[in-house]
Coordinates of C-alpha atoms in Angstrom, one line a residue:
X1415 CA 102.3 92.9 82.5
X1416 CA 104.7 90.1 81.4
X1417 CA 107.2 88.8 84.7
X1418 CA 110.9 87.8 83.6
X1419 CA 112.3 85.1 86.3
X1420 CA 115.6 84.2 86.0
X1421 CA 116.9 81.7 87.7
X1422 CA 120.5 81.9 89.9
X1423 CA 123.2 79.9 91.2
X1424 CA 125.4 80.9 94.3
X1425 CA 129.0 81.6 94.0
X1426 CA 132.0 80.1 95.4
X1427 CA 132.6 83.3 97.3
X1428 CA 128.8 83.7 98.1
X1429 CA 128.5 80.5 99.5
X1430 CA 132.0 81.1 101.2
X1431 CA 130.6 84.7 102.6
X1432 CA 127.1 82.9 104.4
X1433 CA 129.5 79.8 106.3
X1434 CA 131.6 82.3 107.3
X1435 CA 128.1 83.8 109.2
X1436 CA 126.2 81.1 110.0
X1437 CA 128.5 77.6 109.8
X1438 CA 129.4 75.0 107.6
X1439 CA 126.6 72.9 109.3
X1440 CA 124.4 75.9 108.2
X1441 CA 124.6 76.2 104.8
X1442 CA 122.8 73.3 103.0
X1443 CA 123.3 72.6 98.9
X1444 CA 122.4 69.1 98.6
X1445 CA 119.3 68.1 96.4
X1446 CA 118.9 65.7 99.5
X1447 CA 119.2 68.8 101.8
X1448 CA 117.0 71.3 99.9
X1449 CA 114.3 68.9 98.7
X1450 CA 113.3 69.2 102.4
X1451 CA 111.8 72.3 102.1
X1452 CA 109.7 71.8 98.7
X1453 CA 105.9 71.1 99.0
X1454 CA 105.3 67.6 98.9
X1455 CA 102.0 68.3 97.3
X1456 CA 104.0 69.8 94.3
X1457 CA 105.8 67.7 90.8
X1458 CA 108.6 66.0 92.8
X1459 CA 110.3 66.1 89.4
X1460 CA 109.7 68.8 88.6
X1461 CA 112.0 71.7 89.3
X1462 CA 110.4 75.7 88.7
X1463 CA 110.6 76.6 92.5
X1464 CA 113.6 75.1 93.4
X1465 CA 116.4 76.9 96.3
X1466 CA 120.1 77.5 95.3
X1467 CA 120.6 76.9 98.9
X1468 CA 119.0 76.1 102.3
X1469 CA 120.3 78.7 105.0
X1470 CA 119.7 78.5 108.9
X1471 CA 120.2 81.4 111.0
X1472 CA 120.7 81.6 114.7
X1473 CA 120.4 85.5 115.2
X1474 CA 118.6 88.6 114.1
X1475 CA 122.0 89.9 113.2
X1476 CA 122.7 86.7 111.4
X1477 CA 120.0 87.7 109.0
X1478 CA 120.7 91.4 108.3
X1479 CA 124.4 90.0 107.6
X1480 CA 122.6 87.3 104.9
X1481 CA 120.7 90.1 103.6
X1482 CA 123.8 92.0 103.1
X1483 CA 125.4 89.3 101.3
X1484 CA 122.5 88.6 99.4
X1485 CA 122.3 91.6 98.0
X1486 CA 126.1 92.1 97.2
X1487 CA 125.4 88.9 95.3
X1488 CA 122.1 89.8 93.6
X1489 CA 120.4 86.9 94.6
X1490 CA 117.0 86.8 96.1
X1491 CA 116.1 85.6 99.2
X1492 CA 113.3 83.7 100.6
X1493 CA 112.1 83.2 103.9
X1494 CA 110.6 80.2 105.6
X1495 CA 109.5 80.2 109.3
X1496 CA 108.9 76.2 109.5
X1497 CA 108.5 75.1 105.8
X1498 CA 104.4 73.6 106.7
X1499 CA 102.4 75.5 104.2
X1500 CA 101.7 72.1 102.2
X1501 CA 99.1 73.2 99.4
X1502 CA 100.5 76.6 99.1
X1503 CA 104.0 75.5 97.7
X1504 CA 105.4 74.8 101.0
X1505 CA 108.5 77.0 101.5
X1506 CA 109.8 76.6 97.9
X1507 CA 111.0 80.1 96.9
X1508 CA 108.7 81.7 94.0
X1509 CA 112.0 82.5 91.9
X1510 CA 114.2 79.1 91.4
X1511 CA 117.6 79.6 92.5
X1512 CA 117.0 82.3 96.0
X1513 CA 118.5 81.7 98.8
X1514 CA 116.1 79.8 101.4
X1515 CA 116.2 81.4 104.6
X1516 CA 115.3 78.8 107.1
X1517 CA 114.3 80.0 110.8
X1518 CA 113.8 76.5 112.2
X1519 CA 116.7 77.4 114.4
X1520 CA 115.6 80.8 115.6
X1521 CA 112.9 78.8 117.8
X1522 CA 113.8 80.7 121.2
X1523 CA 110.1 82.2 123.0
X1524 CA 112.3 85.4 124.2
X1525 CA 109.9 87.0 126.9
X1526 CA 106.6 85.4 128.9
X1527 CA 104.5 88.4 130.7
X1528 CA 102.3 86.6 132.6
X1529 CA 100.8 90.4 133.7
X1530 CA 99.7 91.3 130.7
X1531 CA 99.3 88.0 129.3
X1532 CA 101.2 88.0 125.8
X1533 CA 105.0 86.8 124.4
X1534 CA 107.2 87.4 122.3
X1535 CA 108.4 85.0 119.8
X1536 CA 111.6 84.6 117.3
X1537 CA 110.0 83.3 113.7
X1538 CA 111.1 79.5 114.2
X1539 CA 108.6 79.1 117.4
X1540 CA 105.5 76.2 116.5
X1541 CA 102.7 76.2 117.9
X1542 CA 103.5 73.4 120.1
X1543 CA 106.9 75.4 121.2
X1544 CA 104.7 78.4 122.8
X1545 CA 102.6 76.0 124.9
X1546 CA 105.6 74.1 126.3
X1547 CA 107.3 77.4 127.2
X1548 CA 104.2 78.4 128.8
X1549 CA 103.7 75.5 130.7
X1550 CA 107.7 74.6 131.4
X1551 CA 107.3 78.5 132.8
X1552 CA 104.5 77.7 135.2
X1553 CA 102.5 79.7 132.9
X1554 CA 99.9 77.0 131.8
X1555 CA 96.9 79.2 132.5
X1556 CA 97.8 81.7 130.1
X1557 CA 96.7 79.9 126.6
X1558 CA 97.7 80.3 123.1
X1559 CA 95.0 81.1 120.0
X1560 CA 96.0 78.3 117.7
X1561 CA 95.5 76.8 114.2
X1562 CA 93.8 73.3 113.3
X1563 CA 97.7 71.8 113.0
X1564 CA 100.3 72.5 115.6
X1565 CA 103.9 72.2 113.5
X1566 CA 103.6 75.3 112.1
X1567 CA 105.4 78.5 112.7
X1568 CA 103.4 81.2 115.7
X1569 CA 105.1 84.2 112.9
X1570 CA 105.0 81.9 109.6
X1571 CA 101.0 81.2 110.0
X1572 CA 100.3 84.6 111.5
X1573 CA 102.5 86.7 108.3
X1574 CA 100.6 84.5 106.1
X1575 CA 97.3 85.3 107.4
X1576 CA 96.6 82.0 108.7
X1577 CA 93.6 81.3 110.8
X1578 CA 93.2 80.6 114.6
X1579 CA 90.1 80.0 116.5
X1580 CA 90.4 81.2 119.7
X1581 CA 89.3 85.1 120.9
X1582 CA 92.5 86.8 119.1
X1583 CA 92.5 84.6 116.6
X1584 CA 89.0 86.8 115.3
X1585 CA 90.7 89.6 112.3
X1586 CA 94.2 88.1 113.3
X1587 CA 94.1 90.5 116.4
X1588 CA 96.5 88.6 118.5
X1589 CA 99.8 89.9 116.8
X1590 CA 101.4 92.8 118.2
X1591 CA 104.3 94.8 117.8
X1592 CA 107.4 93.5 114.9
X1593 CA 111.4 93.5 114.7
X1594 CA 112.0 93.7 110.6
X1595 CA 115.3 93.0 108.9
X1596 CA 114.8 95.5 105.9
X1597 CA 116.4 94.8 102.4
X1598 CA 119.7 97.2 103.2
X1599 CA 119.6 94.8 106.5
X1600 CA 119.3 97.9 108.5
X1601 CA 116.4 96.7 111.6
X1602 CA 113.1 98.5 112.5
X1603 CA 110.6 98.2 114.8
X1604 CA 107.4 99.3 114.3
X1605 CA 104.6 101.0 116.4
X1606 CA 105.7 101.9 120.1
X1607 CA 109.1 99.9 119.4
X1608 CA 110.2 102.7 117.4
X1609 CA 110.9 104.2 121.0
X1610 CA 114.0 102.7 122.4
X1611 CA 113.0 101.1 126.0
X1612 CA 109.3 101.4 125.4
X1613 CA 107.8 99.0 127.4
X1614 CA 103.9 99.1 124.8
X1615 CA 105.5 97.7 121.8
X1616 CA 103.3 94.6 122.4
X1617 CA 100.7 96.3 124.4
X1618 CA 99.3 98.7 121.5
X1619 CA 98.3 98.0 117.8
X1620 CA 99.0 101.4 116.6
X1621 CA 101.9 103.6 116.8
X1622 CA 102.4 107.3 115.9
X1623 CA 102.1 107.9 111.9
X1624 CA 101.4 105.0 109.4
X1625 CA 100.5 101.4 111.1
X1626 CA 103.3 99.4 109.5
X1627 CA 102.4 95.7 110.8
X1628 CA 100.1 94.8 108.3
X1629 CA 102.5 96.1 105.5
X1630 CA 104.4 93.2 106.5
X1631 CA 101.9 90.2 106.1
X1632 CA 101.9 88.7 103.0
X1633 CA 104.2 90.7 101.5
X1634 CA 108.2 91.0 100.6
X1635 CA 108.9 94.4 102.3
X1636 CA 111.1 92.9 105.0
X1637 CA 111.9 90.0 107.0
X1638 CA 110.3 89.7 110.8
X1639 CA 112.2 88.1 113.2
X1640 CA 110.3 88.7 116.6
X1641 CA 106.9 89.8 117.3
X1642 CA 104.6 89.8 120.2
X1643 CA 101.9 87.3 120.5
X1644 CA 98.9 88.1 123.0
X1645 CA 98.0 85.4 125.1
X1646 CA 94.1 84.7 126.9
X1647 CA 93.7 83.6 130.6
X1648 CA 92.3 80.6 130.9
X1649 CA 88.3 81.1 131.8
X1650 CA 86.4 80.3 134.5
X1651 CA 84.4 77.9 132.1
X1652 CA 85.1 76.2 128.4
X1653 CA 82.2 74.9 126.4
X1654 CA 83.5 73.2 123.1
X1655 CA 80.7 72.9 120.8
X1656 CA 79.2 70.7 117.5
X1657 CA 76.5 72.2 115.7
X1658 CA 74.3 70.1 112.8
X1659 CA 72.9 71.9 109.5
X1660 CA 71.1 68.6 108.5
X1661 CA 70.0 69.3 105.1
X1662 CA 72.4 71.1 102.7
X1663 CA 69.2 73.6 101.7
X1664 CA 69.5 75.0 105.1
X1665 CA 72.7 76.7 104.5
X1666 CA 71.1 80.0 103.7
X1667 CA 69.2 80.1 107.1
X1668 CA 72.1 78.5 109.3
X1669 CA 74.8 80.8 108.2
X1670 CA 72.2 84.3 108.9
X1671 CA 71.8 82.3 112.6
X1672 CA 75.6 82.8 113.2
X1673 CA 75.8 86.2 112.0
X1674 CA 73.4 87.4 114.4
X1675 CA 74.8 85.5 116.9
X1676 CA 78.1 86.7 116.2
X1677 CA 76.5 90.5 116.3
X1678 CA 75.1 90.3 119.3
X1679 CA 78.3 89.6 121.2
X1680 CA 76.7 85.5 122.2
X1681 CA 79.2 83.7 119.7
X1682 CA 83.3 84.6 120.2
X1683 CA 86.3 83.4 118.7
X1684 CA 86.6 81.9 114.9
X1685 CA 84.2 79.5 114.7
X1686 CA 83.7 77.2 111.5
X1687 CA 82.0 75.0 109.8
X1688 CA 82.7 72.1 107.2
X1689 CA 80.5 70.2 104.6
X1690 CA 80.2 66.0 104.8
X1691 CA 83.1 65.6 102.4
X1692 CA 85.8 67.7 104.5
X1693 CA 84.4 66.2 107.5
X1694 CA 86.6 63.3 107.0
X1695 CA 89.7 65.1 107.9
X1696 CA 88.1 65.8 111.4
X1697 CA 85.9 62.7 111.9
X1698 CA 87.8 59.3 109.9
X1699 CA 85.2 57.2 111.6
X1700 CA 83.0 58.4 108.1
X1701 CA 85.0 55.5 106.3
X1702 CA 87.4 55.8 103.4
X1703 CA 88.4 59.7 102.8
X1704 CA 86.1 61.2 99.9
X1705 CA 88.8 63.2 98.1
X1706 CA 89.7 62.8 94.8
X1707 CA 87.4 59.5 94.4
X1708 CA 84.9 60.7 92.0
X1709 CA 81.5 62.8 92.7
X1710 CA 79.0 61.0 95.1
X1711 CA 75.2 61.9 94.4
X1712 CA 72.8 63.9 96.4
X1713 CA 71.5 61.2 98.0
X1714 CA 74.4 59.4 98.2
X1715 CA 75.7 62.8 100.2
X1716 CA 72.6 63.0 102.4
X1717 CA 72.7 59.2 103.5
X1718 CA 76.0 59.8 104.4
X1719 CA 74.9 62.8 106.8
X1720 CA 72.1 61.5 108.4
X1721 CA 73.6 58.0 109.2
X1722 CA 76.8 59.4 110.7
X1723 CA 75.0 61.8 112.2
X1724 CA 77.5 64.9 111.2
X1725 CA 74.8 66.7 109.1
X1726 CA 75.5 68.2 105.9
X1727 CA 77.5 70.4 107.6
X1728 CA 78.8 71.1 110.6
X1729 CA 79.9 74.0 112.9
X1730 CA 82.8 73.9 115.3
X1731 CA 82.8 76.7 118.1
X1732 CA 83.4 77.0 121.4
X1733 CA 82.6 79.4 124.5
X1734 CA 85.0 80.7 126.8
X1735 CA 84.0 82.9 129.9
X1736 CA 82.8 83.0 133.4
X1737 CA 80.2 80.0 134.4
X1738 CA 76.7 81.8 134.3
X1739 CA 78.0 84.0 131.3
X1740 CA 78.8 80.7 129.4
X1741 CA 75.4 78.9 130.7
X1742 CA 73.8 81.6 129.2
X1743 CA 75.3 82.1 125.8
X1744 CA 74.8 78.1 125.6
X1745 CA 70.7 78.2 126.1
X1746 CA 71.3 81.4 123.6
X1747 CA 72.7 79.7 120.7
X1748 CA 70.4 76.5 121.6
X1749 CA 67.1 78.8 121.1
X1750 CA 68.7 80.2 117.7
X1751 CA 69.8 76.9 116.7
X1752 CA 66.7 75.4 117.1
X1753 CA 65.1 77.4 114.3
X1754 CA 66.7 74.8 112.4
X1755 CA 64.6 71.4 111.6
X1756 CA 66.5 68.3 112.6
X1757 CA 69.6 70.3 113.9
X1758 CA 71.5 69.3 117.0
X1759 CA 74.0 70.7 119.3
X1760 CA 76.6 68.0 120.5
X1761 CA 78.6 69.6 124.2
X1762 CA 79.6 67.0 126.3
X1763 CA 81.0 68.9 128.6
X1764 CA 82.2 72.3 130.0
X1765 CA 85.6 72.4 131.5
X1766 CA 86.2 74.7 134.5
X1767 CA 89.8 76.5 135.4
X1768 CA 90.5 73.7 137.7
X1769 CA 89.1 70.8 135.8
X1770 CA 91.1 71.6 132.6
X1771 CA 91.1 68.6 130.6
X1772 CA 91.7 66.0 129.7
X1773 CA 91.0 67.4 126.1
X1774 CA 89.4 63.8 123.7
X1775 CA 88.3 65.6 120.7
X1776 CA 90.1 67.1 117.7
X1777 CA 87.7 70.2 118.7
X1778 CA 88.2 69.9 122.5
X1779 CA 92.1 70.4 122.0
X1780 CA 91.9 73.1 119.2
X1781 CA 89.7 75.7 120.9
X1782 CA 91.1 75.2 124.2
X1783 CA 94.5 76.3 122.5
X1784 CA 96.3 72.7 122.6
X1785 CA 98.0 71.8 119.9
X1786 CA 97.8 68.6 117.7
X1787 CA 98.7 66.8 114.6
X1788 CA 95.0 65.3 114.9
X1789 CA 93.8 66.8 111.4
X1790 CA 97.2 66.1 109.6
X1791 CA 96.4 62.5 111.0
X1792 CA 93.3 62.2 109.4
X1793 CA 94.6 62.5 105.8
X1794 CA 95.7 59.3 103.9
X1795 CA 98.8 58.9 102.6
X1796 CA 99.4 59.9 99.4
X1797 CA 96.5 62.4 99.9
X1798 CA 97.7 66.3 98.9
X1799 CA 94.7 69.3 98.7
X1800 CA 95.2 72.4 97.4
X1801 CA 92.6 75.5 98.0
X1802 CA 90.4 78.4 96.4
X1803 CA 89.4 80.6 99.9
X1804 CA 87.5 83.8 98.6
X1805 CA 86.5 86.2 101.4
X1806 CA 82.7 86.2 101.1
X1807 CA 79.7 88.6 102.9
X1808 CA 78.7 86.4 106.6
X1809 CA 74.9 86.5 104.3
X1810 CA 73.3 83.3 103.7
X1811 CA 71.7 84.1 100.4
X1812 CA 75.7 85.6 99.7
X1813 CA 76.7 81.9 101.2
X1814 CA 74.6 79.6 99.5
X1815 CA 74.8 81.0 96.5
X1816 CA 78.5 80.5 96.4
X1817 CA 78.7 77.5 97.2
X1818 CA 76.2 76.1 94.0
X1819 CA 78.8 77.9 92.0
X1820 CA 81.4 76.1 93.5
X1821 CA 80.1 72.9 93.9
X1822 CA 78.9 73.3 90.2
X1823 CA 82.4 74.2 89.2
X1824 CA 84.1 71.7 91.2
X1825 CA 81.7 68.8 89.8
X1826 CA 81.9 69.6 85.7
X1827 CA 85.9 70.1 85.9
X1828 CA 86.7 67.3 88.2
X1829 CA 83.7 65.0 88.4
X1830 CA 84.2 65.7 92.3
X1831 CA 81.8 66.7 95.0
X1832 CA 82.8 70.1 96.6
X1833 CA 84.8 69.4 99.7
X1834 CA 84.4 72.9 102.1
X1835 CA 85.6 74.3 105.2
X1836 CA 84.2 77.7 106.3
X1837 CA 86.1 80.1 108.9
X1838 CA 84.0 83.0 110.4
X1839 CA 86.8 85.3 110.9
X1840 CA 84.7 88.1 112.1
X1841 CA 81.2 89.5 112.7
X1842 CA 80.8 90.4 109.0
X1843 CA 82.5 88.3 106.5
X1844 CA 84.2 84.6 106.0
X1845 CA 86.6 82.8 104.5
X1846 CA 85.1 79.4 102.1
X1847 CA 88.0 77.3 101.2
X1848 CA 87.3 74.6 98.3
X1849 CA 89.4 72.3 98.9
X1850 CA 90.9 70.0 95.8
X1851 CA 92.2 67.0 96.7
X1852 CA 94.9 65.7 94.8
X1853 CA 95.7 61.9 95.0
X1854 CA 99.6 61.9 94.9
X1855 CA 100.1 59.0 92.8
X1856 CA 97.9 59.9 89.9
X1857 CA 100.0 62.6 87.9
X1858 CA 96.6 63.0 85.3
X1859 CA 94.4 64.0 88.2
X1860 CA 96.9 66.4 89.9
X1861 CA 97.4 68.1 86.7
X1862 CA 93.4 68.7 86.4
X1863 CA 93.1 69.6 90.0
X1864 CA 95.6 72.3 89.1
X1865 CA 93.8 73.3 85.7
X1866 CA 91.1 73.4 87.8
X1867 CA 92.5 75.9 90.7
X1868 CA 93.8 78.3 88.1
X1869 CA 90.3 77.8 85.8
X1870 CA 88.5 78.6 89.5
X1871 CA 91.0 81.6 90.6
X1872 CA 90.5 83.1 86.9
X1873 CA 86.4 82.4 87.0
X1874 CA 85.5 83.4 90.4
X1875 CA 87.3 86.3 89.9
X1876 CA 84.8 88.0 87.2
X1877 CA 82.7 87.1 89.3
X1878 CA 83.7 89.5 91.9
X1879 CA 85.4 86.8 94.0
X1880 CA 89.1 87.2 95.3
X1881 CA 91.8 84.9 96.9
X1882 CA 92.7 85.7 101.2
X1883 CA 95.9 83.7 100.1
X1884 CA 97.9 81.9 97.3
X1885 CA 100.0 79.5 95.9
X1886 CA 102.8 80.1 94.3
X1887 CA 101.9 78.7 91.2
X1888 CA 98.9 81.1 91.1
X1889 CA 100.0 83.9 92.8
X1890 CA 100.3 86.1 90.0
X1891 CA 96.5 85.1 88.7
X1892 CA 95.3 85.6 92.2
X1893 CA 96.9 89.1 92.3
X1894 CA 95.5 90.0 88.5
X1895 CA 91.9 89.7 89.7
X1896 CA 92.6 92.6 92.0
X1897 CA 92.2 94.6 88.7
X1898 CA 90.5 97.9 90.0
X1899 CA 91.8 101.3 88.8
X1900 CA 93.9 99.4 86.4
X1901 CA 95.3 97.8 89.0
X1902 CA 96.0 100.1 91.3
X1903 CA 96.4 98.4 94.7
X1904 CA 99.2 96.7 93.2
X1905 CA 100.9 99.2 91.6
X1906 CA 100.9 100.8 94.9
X1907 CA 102.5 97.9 96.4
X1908 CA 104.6 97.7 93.6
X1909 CA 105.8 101.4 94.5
X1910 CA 106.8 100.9 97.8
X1911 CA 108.6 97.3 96.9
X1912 CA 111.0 99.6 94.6
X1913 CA 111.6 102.1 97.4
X1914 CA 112.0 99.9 99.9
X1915 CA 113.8 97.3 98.1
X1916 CA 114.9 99.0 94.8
X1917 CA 117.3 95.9 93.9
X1918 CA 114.2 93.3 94.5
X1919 CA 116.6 90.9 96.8
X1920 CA 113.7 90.0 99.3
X1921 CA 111.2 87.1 98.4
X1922 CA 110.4 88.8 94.4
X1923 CA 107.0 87.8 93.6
X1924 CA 105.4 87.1 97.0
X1925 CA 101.8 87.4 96.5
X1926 CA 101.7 89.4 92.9
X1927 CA 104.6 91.7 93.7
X1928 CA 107.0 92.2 91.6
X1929 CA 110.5 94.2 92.2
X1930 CA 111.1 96.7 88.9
X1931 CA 113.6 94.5 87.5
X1932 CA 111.4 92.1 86.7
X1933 CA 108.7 94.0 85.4
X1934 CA 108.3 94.4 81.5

């Protein structure tokens, strides 16, 4: 299938039509003003995923009056919650020339139930935003299943399947219940909300007919602009924990540990684990940052393990619960883990209700649902990444055999040492992210990095491998590898993208899919 991208410029009387909606202040055509919301990760010269114009909305009807316009115009829009998904493109719009809708300004939390322990959030809400409302609310024992960086959007990270750690964070469970601007800019709400007044649109998952929720995440079927997020009470008892895999053969045997573990109901949540080389973005006392400096050796790898003491890898997860239930999981997962030679298990402390905090640790903070910049922190300047994350079986043998391959690849087309972090985001299956660094500065070694991600995408992929998420660059090859049936998952998405949005005005080319018109 070839893709034809035009680009587009606004109108006079386009650009006239959105300040007479939003404001002059709203409306943003500057390179200055626009460059704001391009990855900084990506060419700063160069310009393929560039906005005609930055757009903020205040309102829900705002948007379906932008989408209105937009389509009288027949430009595409594009929709950015926050703008942070460095290493993905950022909030640069796939097609130069859309519209970027901003919702930094829709940042209201529009309802707290402390009863039922959930909210409901408008798309510009951060992570650090929901905690503040909860805690200017007197709500601080309710807390928030959160991601490792706290500027991001609650709706941005969650539509782009973006990983938290706590409980709800486990298959993306905590989202409930979705307000959708749809292409004609007509408004829907799915599940239970499809009943005017009923008071379980953010109670229940499921509604009656089709489950439309997950049609909307990571896709171009509509634009959410509130959704219920569930909340967790804080427990009687909070045991952060650090878990050693010393050698890098044990791998295989650690990673069959946590599945069973996971099974058996002892381990919660979204734990995770990291090799030595993306340790560095959690622990900077390891020295100088390893990415993009050339490949260390095996014993230069394993030296650096034993005499920080981080192990080849480590495992970040946490235990939330009543006291004796937590005490017990604890001695659980220290008789499992001790099946492993050398290991250790670091946990300093368990936190109570009453005694919660003060949080030290990048870990403390992130499983006990506090925000923090702490990881973001860690990165030198003029460090970017970007990422491979295939969804692999939670097997060791599956595991460890992966990550040869990877390290393998990652070592002949970069001279690099593989540089991994691991999210267990259920019982069954993970997510490995390879990490490429890219060292800012060094346009040659950018450019290979990239080679490399495409080469890895392309690869992996006859090998049975696929992407949980994409850059733009590669979204297309990410969504070619999903080649059954002659590609029938996305000619089915494809299908409803021309019913639902038959002129193609909302984000074209989100994930692989393509409105008709562009289609040859």
């Amino acid at each position: 299938m070839t893709i034809t991208t035009p680009g587009f410029t606004l109108t006079a009387e386009t650009v006239r039509r959105l300040v007479a909606v939003v404001g002059d202040d709203a409306v943003h055509l500057e390179d200055a003003d626009r460059d704001q919301y391009r990855d900084p990760y990506w060419y700063q010269g160069d310009r393929t995923y560039d906005s005609s114009a930055v757009v903020y909305p205040t309102s829900t009807e705002q948007v379906q009056q932008i989408v209105r316009i937009a389509s009288d115009a027949g430009v595409p829009i594009w929709t950015s919650s926050q703008g942070r998904n460095n290493g993905y493109g950022g909030p640069s719009p796939r097609v130069k020339g859309s519209i970027l809708l901003s919702f930094r300004r829709m940042d209201k939390v529009l309802e707290i139930n402390r009863e039922l322990a959930y909210a409901v959030v408008e798309p510009g809400v951060r992570w650090f935003d929901l905690v503040d409302a909860l805690e200017a609310s007197g709500n601080e024992d309710l807390i928030v299943s959160i991601p490792d960086i706290g500027w991001g959007s609650v709706v941005g990270n969650t539509l782009d399947s973006g990983g938290t750690y706590l409980p709800y964070g486990m298959d993306f469970q905590a989202a409930t219940g979705m307000e959708v601007v749809l292409a004609n800019g007509e408004l829907l709400r799915t599940g239970m909300g499809g009943v005017p007044g009923n008071k379980s649109w953010h109670l229940y998952k499921r509604g009656l007919g089709p489950v439309l929720d997950p049609l909307f995440v990571q896709s171009n079927y509509g634009i959410v602009t509130r959704m219920g997020y569930w909340l967790m009470r804080r427990p009687e008892a909070y045991a952060p924990l650090y878990l050693t895999i010393p050698r890098g053969d044990q791998l295989e045997q650690a990673v069959d540990i946590i599945r069973e573990l996971r099974l058996s109901g002892v381990l919660r949540g979204v734990p995770c684990f990291y090799n030595i080389v993306s340790l560095a973005w959690q622990f900077p006392e390891l020295g100088e940052y390893l990415g993009g400096k050339g490949a260390l050796s095996e014993e230069q790898l394993q030296e650096l393990a034993d005499s920080s003491g981080l192990g080849r890898w480590g495992f970040r997860a946490a235990l939330w619960g009543d006291g004796p239930v937590v005490e017990h999981q604890l001695a659980k997962i220290t008789e499992a883990w001790s099946a492993l030679e050398g290991s250790r298990i670091v946990h300093d402390r368990t936190f109570t209700k009453d005694e919660w905090g003060p949080f030290e640790s990048f870990t403390e903070k992130v499983h006990a649902g506090v925000p923090t910049m702490d990881m973001m922190n860690a990165v030198p300047d003029g460090i970017g990444h970007l990422a491979f994350s295939p969804v692999i079986p939670l097997v060791g043998k599956e595991v460890a055999e992966f990550e040869r391959l990877a390290s393998e690849f990652i070592r002949e087309n970069l001279d690099e040492n593989l540089s991994a972090g691991v999210i267990v985001t259920n019982e069954r299956s993970l997510i490995f992210i390879c990490n490429l660094s890219l060292v800012l500065d060094d346009e040659a070694q950018v450019r290979r990095a990239r080679d490399t991600l495409k080469k890895m995408v392309e690869h992996f992929g006859t090998l049975g491998y696929g992407e949980y998420r994409a850059h733009i660059d590669i979204m297309d090859l990410a969504s070619d590898q999903f080649s059954f049936g002659d590609h029938s998952y996305r000619r089915f998405c494809e299908a409803i993208k021309d019913a639902v949005d038959p002129k193609g005005i909302l984000s074209p080319g989100r994930h692989g899919i393509w409105p008709a018109a562009y289609r040859e």
